[in-house]
Coordinates of C-alpha atoms and ligand atoms in Angstrom, one line a residue:
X748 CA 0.0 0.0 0.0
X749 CA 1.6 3.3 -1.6
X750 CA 0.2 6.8 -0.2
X751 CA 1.0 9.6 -2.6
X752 CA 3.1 11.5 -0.4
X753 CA 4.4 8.6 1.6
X754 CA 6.2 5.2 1.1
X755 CA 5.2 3.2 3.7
X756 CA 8.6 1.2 3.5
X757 CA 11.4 3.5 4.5
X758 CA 14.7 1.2 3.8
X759 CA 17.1 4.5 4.3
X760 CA 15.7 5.0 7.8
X761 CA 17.7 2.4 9.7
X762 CA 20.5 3.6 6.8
X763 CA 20.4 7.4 8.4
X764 CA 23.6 7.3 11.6
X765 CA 26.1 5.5 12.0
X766 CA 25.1 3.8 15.3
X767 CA 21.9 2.9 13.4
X768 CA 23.8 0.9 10.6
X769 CA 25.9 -1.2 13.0
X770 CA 22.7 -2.1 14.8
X771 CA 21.2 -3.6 11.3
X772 CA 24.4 -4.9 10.1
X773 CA 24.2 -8.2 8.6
X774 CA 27.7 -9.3 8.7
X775 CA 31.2 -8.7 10.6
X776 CA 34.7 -8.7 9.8
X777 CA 36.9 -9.4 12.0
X778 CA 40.7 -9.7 12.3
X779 CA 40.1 -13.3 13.7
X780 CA 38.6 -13.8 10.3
X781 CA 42.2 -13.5 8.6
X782 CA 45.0 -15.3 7.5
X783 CA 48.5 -13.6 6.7
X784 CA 50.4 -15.7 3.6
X785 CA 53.9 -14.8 4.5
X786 CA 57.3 -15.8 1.9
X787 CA 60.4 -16.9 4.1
X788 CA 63.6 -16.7 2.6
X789 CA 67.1 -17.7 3.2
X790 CA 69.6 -15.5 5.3
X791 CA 69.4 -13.4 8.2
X792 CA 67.7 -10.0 8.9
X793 CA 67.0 -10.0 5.1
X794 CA 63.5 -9.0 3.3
X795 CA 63.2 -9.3 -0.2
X796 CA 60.4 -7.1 -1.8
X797 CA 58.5 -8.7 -4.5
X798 CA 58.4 -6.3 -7.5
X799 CA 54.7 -7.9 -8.6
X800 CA 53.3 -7.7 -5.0
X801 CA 53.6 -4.1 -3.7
X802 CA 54.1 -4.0 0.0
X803 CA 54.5 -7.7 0.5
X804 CA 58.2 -9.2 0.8
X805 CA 60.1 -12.4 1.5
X806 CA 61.7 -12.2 4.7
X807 CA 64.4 -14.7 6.5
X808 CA 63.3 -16.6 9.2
X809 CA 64.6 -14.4 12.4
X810 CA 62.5 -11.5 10.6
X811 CA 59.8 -13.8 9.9
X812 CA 59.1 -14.5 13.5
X813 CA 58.5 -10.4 14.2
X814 CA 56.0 -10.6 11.4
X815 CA 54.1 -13.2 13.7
X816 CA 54.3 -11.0 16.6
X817 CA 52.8 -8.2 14.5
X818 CA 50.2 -10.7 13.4
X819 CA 49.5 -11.5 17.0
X820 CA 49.1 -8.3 18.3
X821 CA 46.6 -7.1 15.6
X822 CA 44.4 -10.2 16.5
X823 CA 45.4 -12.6 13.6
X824 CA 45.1 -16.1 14.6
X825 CA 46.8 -17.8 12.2
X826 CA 49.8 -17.4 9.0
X827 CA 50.5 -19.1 6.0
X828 CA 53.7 -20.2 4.9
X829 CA 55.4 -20.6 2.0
X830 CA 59.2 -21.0 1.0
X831 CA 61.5 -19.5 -1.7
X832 CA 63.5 -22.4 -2.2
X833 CA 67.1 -21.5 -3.5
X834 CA 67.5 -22.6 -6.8
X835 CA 70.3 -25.3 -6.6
X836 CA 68.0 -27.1 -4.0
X837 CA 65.1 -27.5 -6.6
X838 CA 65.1 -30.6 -8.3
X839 CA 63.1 -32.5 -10.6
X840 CA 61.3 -34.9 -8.1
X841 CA 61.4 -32.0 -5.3
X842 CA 63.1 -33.8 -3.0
X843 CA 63.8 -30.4 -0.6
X844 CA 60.3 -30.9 0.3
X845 CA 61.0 -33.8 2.2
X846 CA 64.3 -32.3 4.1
X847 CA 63.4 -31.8 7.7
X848 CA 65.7 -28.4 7.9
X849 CA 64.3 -27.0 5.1
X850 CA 63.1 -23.7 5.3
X851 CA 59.7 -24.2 5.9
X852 CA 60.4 -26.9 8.6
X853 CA 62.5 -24.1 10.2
X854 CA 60.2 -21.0 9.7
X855 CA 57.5 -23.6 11.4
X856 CA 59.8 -24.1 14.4
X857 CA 60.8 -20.8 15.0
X858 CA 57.3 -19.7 14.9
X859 CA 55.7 -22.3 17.3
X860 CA 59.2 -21.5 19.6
X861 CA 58.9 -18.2 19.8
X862 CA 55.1 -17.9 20.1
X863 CA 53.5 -21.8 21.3
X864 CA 49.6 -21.3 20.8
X865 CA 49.4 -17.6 20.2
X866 CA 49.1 -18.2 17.0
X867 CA 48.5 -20.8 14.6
X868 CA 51.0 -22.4 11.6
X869 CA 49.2 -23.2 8.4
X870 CA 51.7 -25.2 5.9
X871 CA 51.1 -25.5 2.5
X872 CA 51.4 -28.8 1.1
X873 CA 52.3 -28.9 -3.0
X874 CA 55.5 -29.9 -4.9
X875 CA 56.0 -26.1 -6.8
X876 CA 58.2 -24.2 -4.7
X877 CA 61.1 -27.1 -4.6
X878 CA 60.8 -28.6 -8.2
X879 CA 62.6 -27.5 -11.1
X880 CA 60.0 -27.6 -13.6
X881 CA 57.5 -25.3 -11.3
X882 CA 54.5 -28.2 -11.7
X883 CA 52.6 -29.3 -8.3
X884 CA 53.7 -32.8 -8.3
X885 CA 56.1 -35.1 -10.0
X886 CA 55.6 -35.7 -14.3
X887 CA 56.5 -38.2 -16.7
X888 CA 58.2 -37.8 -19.7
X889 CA 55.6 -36.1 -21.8
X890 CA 55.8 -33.6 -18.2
X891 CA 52.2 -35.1 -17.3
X892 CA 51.6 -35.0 -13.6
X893 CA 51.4 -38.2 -12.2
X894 CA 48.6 -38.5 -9.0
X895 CA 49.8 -41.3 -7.3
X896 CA 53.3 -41.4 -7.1
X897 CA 53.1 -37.4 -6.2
X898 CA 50.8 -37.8 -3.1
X899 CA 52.7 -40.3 -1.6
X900 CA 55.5 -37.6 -1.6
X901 CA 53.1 -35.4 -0.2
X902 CA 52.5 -37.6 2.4
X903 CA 56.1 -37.1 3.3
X904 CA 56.4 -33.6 2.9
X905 CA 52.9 -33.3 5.7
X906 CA 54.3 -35.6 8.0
X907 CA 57.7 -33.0 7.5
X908 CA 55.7 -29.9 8.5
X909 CA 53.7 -31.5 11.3
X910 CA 57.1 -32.7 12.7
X911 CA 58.3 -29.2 12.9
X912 CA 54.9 -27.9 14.2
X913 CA 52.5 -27.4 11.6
X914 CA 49.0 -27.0 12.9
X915 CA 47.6 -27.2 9.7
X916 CA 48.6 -28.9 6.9
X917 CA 46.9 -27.3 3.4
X918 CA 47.7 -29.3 0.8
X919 CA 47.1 -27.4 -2.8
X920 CA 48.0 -29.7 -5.1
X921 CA 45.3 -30.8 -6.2
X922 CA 46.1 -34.6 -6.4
X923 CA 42.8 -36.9 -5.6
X924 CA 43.3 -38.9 -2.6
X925 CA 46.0 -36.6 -1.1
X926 CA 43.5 -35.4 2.4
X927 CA 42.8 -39.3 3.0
X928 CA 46.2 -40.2 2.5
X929 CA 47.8 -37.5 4.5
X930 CA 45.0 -37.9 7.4
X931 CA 46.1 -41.6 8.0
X932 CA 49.8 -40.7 7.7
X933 CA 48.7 -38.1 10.3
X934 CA 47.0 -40.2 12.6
X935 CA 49.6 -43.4 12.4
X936 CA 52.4 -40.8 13.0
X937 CA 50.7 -39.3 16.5
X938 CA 49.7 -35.9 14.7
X939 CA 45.8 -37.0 15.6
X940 CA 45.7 -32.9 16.3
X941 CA 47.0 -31.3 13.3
X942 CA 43.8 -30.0 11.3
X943 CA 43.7 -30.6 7.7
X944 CA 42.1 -27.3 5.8
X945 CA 42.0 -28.5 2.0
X946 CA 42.5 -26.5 -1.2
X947 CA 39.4 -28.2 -2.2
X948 CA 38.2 -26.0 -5.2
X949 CA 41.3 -24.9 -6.4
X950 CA 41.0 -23.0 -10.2
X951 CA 43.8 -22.8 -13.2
X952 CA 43.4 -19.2 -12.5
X953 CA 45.3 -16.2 -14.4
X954 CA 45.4 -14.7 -10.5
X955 CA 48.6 -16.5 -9.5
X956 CA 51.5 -14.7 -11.4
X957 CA 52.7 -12.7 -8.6
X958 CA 52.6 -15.4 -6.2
X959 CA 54.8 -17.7 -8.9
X960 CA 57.0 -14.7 -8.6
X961 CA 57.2 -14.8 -4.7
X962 CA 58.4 -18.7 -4.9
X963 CA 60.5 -18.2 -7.9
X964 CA 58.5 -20.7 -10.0
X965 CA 56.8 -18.5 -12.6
X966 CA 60.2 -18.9 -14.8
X967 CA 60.6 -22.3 -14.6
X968 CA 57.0 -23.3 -15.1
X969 CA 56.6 -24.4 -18.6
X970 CA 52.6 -24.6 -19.6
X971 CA 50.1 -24.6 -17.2
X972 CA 47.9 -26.5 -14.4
X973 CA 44.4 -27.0 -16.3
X974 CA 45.2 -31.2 -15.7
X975 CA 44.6 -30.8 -12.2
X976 CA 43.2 -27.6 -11.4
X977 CA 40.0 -27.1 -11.9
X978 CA 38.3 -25.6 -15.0
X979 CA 37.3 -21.7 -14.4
X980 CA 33.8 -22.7 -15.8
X981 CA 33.0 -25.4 -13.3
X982 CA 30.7 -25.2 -9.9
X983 CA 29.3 -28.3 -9.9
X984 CA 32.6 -29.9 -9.8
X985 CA 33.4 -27.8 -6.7
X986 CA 30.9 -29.4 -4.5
X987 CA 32.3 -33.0 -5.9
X988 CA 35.8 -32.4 -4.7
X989 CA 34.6 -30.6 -1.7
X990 CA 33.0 -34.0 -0.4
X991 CA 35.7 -36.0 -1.4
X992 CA 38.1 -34.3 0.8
X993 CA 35.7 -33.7 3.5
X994 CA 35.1 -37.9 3.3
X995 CA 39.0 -38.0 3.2
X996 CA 39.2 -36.0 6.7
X997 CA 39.4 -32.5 5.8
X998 CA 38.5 -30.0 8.8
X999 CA 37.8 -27.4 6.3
X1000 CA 37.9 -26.2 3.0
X1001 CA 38.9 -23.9 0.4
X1002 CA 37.9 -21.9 -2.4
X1003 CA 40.5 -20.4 -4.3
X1004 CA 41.3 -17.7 -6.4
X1005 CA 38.2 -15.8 -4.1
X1006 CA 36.6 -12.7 -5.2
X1007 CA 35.7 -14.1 -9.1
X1008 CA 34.7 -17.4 -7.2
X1009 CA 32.3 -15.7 -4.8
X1010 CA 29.6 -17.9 -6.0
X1011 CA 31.2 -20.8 -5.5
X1012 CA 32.0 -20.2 -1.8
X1013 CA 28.5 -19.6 -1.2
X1014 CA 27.4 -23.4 -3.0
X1015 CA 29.6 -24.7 -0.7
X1016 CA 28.9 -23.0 2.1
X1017 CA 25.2 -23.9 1.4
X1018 CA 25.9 -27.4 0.9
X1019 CA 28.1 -28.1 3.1
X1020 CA 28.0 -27.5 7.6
X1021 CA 31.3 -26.8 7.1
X1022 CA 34.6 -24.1 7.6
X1023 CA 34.8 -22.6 3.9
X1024 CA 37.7 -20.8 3.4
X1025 CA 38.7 -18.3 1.1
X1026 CA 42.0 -17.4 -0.9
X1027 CA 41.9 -13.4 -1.6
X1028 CA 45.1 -14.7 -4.4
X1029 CA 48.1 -12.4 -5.3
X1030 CA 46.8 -11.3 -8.5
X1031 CA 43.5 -9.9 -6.8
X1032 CA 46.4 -8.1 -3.9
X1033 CA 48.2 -7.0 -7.0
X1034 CA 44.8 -5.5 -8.9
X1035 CA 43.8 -3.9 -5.2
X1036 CA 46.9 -2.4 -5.2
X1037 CA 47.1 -1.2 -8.6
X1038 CA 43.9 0.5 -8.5
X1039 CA 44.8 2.2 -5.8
X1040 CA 48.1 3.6 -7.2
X1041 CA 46.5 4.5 -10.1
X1042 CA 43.9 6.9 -7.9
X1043 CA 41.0 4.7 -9.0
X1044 CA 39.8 3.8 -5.7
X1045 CA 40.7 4.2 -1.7
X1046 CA 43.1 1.5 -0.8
X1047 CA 41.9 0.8 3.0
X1048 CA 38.1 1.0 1.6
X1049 CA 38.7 -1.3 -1.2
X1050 CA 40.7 -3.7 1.4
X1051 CA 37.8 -3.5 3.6
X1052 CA 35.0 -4.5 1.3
X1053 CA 36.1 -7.0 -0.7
X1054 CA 37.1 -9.0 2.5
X1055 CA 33.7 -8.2 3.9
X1056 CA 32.1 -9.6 0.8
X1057 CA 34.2 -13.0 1.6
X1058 CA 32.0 -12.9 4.9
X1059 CA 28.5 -12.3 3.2
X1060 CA 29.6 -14.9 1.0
X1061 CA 29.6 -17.5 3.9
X1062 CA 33.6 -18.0 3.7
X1063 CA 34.6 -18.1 7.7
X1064 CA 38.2 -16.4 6.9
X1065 CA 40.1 -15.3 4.5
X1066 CA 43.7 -15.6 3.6
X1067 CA 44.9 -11.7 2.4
X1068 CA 48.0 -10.4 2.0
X1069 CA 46.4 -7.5 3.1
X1070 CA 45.9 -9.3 6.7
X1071 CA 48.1 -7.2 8.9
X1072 CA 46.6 -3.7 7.2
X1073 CA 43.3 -5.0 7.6
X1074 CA 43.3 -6.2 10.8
X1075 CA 45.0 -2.7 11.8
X1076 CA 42.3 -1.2 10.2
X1077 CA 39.7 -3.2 11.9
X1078 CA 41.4 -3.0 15.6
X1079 CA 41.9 0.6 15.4
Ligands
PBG634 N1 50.7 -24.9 -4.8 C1 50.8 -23.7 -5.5 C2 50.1 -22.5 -4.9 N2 49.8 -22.3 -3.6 C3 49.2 -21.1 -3.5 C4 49.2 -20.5 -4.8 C5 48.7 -19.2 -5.3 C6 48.5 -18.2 -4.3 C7 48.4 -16.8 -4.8 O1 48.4 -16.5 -6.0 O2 48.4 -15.9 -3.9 C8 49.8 -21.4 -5.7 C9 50.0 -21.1 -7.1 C10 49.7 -22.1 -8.2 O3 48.9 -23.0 -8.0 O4 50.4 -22.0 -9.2
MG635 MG1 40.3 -33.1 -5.0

């Protein structure tokens, strides 16, 4: 019912202060929602900015550990690790990955040392930072790679990280069978406790490049990942190998790139009572950041709703490289 002079639905009213809006706010961000990816390097007291990733560096282990004490004061719970593997220890089986000292195994340690349960260690689990060809796994001669024969070495390179203190394991390899295989290997070992979160949806996405740059792959990586990534085009699929690796043991999942696979985080999250994850990938950092260089947008707005949108979306967290500014931001 419409008078002339007055709508009797007045959707700006709650809309009008700012008090009012927080009241009727549907959803929150948090900096418990967030996960920092952070690059270790060799060396000591050294960063290494990545050219391709504004604002984001590799840094050696000693300097890693003040980056987790940043994290946990702005109320991160949990980091993301991955190494740039020096090139005369990348091989074409990736063999570094299973080397106890290596430098994740040591970042691990000197996290959990320094820090214990302030903060959580996610590990990611994947062949392309320690092979010389770039590729996820091991490949035969025509460089196809193989599934079986590469999560068996994943199963090595997991029970690696949970040895030096890996609370949880992600493998994104995108292998089948890997979360099964890894969870008994888990459980045999005594690592009943480590979680499992699962790069479950994983896309052969055009977002990676910086990233590749980070971990020194993009120039050895010859071709791409479409035989075991998933297919841009695909949702349906999603869900498929979202119950496979919850079946396997997976404590949660992941949808990856994130903001261009909204929708699918959402079909999961409907489908699925479970922790849906999201990955906010370096090209998305690298586009933020670009856009706000270039005067086209606000950089802490921009930051600030797109990870909100994660949470509308259903994803419970998000890994950002925009983490410790965000949760700054948020805490402030
Ligand atoms: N196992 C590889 C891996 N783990 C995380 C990312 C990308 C993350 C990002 O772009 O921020 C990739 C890249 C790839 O699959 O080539
Ligand atoms: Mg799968």
């Amino acid at each position: 019912m419409t008078h002339a002079a007055f709508p009797d639905l007045r959707l700006r009213r709650t809309r009008r202060t700012a008090w009012s809006r927080a009241m009727v706010r549907e959803h929150q961000l948090t900096p418990s929602n967030l996960i920092w990816p952070l690059f270790v390097c060799q060396g000591e007291g050294t960063e290494e900015p990545i050219a391709s990733l504004p604002g984001v560096s590799r840094w050696s282990v000693d300097r890693l550990v003040d980056r987790a004490k940043d994290a946990v004061a702005a109320g991160i719970p949990c980091l993301a690790l991955f190494p740039y593997t020096q090139p005369e220890r990348r091989s074409e089986d990736g063999a570094e990955a299973l080397n106890p000292d290596n430098l994740m195994c040591r970042a691990t340690a000197a996290v959990k040392d320094a820090l214990g349960d302030a903060i959580g260690v996610l590990t990611d689990v994947a062949l392309d930072p320690y092979t010389s060809h770039g590729q996820d796994g091991l490949i035969d001669e025509a460089g196809y790679v193989l599934n079986d024969e590469t999560v068996e070495v994943l199963v090595g390179q997991a029970l690696c990280q949970a040895r030096a203190g890996a609370d949880i394991i992600a493998p994104s390899d995108m292998m089948d069978g890997r979360v099964g295989a890894i969870r008994e290997a888990l459980e045999i070992e005594g690592f009943g406790h480590v979680q499992i979160m699962a790069y479950s949806a994983k896309y052969a996405s055009a977002f990676y490049g910086p990233f590749r740059d980070a971990v020194g792959s993009r120039g050895l990586l010859k071709g791409d990942k479409k035989t075991y990534q998933m297919d841009p085009a695909n949702v349906e699929e999603a869900l498929r190998e979202v119950e496979q690796d919850l079946a396997e043991g997976a404590d949660s999942v992941m949808v990856k790139p994130g903001l261009p696979y909204l929708d699918v985080v959402r079909a999961v999250k409907d489908a699925f009572a479970v922790p849906v994850y999201a990955y906010q990938v370096s090209g998305e950092y690298a586009m933020i950041e670009a856009a706000a260089a270039a005067g086209a947008g606000e950089r802490d707005a921009l930051v600030l709703e797109t990870l909100l949108a994660f949470r509308r979306a259903g994803a419970s967290g998000v890994l950002t490289y925009h983490a410790l500014h965000a949760a700054r931001l948020l805490g402030a």
